[in-house]
mmCIF file of C-alpha atoms in Angstrom:
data_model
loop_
_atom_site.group_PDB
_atom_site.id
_atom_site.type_symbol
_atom_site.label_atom_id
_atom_site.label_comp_id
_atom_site.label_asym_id
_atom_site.label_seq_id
_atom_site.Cartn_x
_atom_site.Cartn_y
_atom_site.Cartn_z
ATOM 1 C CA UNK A 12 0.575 3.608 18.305
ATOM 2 C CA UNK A 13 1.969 0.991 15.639
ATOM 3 C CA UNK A 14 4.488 2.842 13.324
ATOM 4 C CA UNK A 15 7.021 1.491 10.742
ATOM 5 C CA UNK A 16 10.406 2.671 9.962
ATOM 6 C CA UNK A 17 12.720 2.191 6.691
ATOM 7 C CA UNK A 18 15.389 2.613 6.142
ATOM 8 C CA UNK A 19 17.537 4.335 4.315
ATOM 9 C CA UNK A 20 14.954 6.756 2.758
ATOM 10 C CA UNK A 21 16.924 7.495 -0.350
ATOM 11 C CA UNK A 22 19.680 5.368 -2.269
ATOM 12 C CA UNK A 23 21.387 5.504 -5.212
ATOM 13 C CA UNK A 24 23.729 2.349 -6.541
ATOM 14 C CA UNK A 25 25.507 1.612 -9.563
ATOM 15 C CA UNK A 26 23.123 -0.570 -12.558
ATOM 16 C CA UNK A 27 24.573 -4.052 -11.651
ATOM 17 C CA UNK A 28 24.973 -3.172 -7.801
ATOM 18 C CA UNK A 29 22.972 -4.813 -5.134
ATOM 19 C CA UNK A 30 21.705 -2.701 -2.405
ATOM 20 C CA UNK A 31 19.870 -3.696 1.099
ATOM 21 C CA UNK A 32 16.311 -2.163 2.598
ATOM 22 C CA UNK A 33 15.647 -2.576 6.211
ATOM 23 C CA UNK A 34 11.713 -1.951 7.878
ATOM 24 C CA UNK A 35 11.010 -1.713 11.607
ATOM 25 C CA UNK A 36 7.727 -1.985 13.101
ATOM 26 C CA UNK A 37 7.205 -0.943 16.795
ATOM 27 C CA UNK A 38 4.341 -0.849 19.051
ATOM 28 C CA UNK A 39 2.774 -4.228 17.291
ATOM 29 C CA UNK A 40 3.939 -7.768 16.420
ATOM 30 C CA UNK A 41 4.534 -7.742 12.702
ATOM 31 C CA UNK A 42 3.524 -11.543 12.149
ATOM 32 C CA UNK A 43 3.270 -10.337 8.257
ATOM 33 C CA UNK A 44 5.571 -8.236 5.970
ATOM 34 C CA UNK A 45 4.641 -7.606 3.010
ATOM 35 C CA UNK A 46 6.711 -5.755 0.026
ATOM 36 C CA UNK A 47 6.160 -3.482 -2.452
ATOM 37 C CA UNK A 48 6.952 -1.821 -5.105
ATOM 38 C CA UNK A 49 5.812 1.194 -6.687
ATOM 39 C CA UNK A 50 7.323 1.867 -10.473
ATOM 40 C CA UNK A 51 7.419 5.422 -12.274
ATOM 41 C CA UNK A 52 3.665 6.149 -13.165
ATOM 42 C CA UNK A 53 2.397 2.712 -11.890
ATOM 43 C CA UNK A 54 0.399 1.727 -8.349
ATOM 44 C CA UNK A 55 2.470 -0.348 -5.677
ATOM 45 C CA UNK A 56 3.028 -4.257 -6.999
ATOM 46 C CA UNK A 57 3.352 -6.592 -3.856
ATOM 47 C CA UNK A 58 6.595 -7.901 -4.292
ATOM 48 C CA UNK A 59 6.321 -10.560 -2.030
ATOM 49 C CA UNK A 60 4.465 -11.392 1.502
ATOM 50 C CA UNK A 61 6.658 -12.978 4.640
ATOM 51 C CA UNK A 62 4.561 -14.001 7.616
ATOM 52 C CA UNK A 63 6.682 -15.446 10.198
ATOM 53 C CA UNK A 64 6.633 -18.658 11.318
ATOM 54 C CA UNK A 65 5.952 -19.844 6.920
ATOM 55 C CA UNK A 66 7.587 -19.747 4.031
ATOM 56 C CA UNK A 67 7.841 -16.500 2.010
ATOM 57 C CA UNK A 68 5.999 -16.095 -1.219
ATOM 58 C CA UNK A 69 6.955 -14.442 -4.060
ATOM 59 C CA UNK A 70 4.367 -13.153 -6.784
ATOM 60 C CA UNK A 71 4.749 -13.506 -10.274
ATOM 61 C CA UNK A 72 7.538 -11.548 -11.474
ATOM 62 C CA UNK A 73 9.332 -11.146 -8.588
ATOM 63 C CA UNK A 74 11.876 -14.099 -7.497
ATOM 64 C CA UNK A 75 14.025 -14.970 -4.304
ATOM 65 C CA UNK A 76 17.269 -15.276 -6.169
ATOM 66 C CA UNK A 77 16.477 -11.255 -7.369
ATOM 67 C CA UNK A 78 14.833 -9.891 -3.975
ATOM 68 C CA UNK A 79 15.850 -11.923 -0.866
ATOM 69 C CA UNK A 80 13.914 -11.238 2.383
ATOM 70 C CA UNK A 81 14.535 -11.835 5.502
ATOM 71 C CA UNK A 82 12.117 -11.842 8.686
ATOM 72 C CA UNK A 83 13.834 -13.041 11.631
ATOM 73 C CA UNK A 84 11.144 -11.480 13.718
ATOM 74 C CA UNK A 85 8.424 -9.851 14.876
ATOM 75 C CA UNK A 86 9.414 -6.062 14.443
ATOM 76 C CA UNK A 87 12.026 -6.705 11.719
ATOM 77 C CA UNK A 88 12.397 -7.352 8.023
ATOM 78 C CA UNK A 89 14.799 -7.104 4.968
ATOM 79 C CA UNK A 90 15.149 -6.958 1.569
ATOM 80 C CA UNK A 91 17.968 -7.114 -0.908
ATOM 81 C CA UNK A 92 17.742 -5.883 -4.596
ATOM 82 C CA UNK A 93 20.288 -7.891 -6.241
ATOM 83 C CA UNK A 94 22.208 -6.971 -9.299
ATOM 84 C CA UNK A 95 20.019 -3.680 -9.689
ATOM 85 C CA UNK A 96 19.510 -2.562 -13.091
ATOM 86 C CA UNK A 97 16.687 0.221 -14.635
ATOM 87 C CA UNK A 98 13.696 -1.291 -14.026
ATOM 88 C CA UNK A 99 14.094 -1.610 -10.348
ATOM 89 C CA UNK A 100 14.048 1.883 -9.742
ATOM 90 C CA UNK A 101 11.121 3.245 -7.886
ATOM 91 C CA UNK A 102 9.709 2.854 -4.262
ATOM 92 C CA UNK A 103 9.911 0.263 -2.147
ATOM 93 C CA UNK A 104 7.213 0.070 0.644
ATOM 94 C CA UNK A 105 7.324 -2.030 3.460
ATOM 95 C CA UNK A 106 3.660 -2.618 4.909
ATOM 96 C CA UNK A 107 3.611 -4.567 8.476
ATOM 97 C CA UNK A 108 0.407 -6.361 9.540
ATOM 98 C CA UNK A 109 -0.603 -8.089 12.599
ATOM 99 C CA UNK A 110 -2.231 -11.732 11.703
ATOM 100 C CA UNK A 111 -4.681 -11.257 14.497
ATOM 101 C CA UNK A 112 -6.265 -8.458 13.021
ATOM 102 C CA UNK A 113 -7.781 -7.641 9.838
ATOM 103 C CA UNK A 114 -6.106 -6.907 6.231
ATOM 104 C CA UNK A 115 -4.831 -3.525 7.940
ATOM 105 C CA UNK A 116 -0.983 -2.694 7.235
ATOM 106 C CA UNK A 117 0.875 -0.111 8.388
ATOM 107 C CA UNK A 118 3.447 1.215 6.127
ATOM 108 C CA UNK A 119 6.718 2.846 6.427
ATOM 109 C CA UNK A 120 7.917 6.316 4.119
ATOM 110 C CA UNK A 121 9.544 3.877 1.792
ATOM 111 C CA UNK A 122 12.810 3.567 0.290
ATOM 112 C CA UNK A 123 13.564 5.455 -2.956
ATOM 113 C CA UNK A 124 15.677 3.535 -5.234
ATOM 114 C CA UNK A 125 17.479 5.440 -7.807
ATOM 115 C CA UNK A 126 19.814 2.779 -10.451
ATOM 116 C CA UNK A 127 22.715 4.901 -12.365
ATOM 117 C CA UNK B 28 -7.004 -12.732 -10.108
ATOM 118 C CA UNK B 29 -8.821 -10.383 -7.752
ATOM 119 C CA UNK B 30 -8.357 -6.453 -8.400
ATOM 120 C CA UNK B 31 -9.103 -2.657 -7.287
ATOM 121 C CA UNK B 32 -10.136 0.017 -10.478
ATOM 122 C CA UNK B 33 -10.237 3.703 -9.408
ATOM 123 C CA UNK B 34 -10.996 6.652 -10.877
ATOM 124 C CA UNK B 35 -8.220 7.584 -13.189
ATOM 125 C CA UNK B 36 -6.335 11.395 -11.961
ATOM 126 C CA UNK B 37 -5.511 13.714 -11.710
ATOM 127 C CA UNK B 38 -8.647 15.268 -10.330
ATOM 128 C CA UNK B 39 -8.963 19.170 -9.611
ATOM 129 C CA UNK B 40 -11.651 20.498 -7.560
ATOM 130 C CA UNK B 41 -12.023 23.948 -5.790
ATOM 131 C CA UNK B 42 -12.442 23.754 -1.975
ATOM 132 C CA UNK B 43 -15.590 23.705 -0.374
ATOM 133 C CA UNK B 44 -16.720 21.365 -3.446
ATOM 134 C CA UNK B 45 -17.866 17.737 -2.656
ATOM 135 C CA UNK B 46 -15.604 15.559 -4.180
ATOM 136 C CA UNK B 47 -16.569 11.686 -5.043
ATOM 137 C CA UNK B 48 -13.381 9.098 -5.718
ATOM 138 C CA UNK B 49 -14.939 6.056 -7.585
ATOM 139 C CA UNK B 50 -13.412 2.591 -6.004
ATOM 140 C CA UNK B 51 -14.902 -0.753 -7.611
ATOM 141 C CA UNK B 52 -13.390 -3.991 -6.963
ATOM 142 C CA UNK B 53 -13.277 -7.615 -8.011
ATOM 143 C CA UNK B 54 -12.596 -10.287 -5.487
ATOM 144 C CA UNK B 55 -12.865 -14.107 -6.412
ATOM 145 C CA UNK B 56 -10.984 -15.587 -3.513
ATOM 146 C CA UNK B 57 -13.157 -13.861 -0.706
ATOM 147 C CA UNK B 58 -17.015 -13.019 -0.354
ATOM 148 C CA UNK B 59 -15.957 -9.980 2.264
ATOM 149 C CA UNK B 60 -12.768 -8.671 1.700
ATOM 150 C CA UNK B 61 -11.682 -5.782 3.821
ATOM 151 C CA UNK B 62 -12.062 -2.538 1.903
ATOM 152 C CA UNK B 63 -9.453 0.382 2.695
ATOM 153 C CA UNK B 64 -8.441 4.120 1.376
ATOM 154 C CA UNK B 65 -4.925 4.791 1.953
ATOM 155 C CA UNK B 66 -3.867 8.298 1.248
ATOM 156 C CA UNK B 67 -0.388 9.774 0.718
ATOM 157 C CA UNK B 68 0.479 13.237 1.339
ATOM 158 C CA UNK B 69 3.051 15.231 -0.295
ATOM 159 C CA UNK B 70 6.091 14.194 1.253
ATOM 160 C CA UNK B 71 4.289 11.596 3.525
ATOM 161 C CA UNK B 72 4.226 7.905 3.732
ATOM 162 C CA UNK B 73 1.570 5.862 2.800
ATOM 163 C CA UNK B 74 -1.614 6.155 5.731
ATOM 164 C CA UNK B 75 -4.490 4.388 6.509
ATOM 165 C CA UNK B 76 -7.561 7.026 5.973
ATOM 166 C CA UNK B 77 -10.412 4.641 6.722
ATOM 167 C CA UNK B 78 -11.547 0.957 6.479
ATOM 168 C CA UNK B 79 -14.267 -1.390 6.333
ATOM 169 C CA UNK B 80 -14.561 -4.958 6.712
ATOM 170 C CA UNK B 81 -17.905 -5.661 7.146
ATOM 171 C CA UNK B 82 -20.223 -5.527 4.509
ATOM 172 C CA UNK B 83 -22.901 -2.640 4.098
ATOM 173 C CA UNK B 84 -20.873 -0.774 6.796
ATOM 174 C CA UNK B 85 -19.972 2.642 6.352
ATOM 175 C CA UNK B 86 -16.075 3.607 7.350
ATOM 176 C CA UNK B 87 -15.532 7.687 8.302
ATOM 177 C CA UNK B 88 -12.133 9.545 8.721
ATOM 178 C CA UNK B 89 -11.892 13.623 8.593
ATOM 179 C CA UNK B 90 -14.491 14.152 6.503
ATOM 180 C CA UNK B 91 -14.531 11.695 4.534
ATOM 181 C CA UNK B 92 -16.806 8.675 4.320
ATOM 182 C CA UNK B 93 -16.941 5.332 2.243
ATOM 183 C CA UNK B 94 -19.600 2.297 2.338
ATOM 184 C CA UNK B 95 -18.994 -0.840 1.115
ATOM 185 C CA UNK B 96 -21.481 -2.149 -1.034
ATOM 186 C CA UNK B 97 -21.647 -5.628 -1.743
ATOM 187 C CA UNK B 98 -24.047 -5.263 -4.550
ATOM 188 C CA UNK B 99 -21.901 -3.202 -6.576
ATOM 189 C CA UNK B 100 -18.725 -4.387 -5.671
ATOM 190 C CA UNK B 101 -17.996 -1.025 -4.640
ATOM 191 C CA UNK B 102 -16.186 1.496 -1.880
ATOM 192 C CA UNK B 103 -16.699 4.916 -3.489
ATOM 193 C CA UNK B 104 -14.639 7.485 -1.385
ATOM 194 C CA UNK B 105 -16.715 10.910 -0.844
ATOM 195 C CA UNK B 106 -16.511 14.675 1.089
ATOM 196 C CA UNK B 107 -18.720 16.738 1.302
ATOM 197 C CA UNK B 108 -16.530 19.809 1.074
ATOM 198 C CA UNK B 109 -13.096 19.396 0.707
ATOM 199 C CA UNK B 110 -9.719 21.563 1.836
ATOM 200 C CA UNK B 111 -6.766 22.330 0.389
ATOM 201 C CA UNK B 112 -5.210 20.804 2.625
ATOM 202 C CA UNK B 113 -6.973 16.978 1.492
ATOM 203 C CA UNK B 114 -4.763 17.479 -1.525
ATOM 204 C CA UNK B 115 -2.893 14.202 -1.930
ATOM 205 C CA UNK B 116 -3.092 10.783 -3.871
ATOM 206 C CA UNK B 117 -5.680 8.182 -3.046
ATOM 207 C CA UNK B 118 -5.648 4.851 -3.012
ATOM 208 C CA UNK B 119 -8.257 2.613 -2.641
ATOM 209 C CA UNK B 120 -7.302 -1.148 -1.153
ATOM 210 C CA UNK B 121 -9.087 -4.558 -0.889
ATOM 211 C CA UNK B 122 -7.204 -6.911 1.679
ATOM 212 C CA UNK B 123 -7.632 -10.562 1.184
ATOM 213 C CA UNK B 124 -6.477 -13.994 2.837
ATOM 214 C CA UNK B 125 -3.000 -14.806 2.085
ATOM 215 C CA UNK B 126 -2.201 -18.834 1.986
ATOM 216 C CA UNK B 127 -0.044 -18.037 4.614
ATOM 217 C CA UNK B 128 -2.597 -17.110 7.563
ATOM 218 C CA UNK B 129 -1.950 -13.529 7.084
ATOM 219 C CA UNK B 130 -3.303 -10.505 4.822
ATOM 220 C CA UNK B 131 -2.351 -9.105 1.609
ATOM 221 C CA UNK B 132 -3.323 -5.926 -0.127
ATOM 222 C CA UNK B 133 -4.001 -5.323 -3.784
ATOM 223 C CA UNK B 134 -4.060 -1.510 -4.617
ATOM 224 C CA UNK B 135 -5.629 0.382 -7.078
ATOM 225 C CA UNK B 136 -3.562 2.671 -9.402
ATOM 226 C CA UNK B 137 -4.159 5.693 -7.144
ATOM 227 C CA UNK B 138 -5.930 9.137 -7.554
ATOM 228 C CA UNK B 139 -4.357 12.179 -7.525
ATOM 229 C CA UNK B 140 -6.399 15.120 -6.135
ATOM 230 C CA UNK B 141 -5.455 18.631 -5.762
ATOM 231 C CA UNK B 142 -7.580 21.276 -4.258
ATOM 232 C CA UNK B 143 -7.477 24.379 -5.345
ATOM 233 C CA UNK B 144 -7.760 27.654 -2.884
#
């Protein structure tokens, strides 16, 4: 079966900090990425989508100079949350989609991000 | 741009009672986007519970059912009779074409549900 892993589950860094998110999908080809993030009291925000083989893009809000991503390929991503501060905290999914398929994406536990 | 509205939580119900999670959406890129409820339980990561991408179709998972109506713009979750053990948050999804040749997801705020014994 397709399954995703993140990692680490749980993080806590210093306001200012920058801190790094990994996902791994096995038992599919993870053509698309997609991140997101889910705020105190609020529903999960894409972040920003990275199908391989094309350019990532960013929604509004969210920029490459604050979250880089990288997708090198087709089981693994990563994401950077530069110069963390408050508002970042929350949980960040990672939801992995084949491009042959439908919409479907199969999502890890997340990583909980915690900013002192 | 396109989105999902929900039925605001948290919603108590009593097992054994039917239970109906409102899902409407609003999609102006697509005509068909692929409808999905996602459901987290406590401790859990986010799962698929069922999805449709044909129109007029009607998607089952444990109990649950949901038909997407094209009419209404809408993908109302229901059970019959629910279980404790359905006590989770719910989210309803609509995916839609990326300009990238792949899929993204816009969620809806998510419903909380807790059955009680």
């Amino acid at each position: 079966g397709a399954l995703v892993y993140q990692y680490p589950r749980r993080t806590i860094c210093k306001s200012g900090t920058s801190m790094r998110m990994e996902c791994q999908a096995v038992g599919f080809q993870a053509t698309s990425v997609a991140w997101y993030r889910q705020s105190p009291q609020k529903t999960f925000e894409l972040i920003a989508l990275s199908t391989v083989n094309s350019a990532i893009k960013y929604e509004q809000n969210f920029t490459q100079e604050k979250f880089p991503i990288s997708h090198p390929n087709l089981s693994f991503s990563s994401m950077t949350v530069l110069n963390a501060y408050l508002e970042d905290r929350g949980l960040y999914l990672c939801g992995a989609g084949d491009r042959g398929r439908d919409a479907e994406q199969f999502f890890g536990p997340g990583t909980r991000l915690t900013v002192l | 741009g396109d989105s999902v509205t929900q039925t605001e939580g948290p919603v108590t119900v009593s097992e054994s009672e039917s239970l109906i999670i409102n899902c409407t959406y609003s999609a102006t890129s697509i005509a068909y986007p692929n409808l999905f409820w996602y459901v987290r339980y406590p401790g859990e990561g986010l799962q698929l519970l069922l999805k449709v991408i044909t129109a007029g179709q009607k998607g089952s998972s444990r109990g649950f059912e949901a038909t997407y109506n094209k009419e209404t713009t809408s993908f109302h979750l229901q059970k019959a009779s629910v279980q404790e053990s359905d006590s989770a948050v719910y989210y309803c999804a609509l995916g839609e074409p990326a300009s990238s040749g792949s899929w993204q997801l816009i969620f809806g705020s998510g419903t909380q549900l807790t059955v009680m014994p």
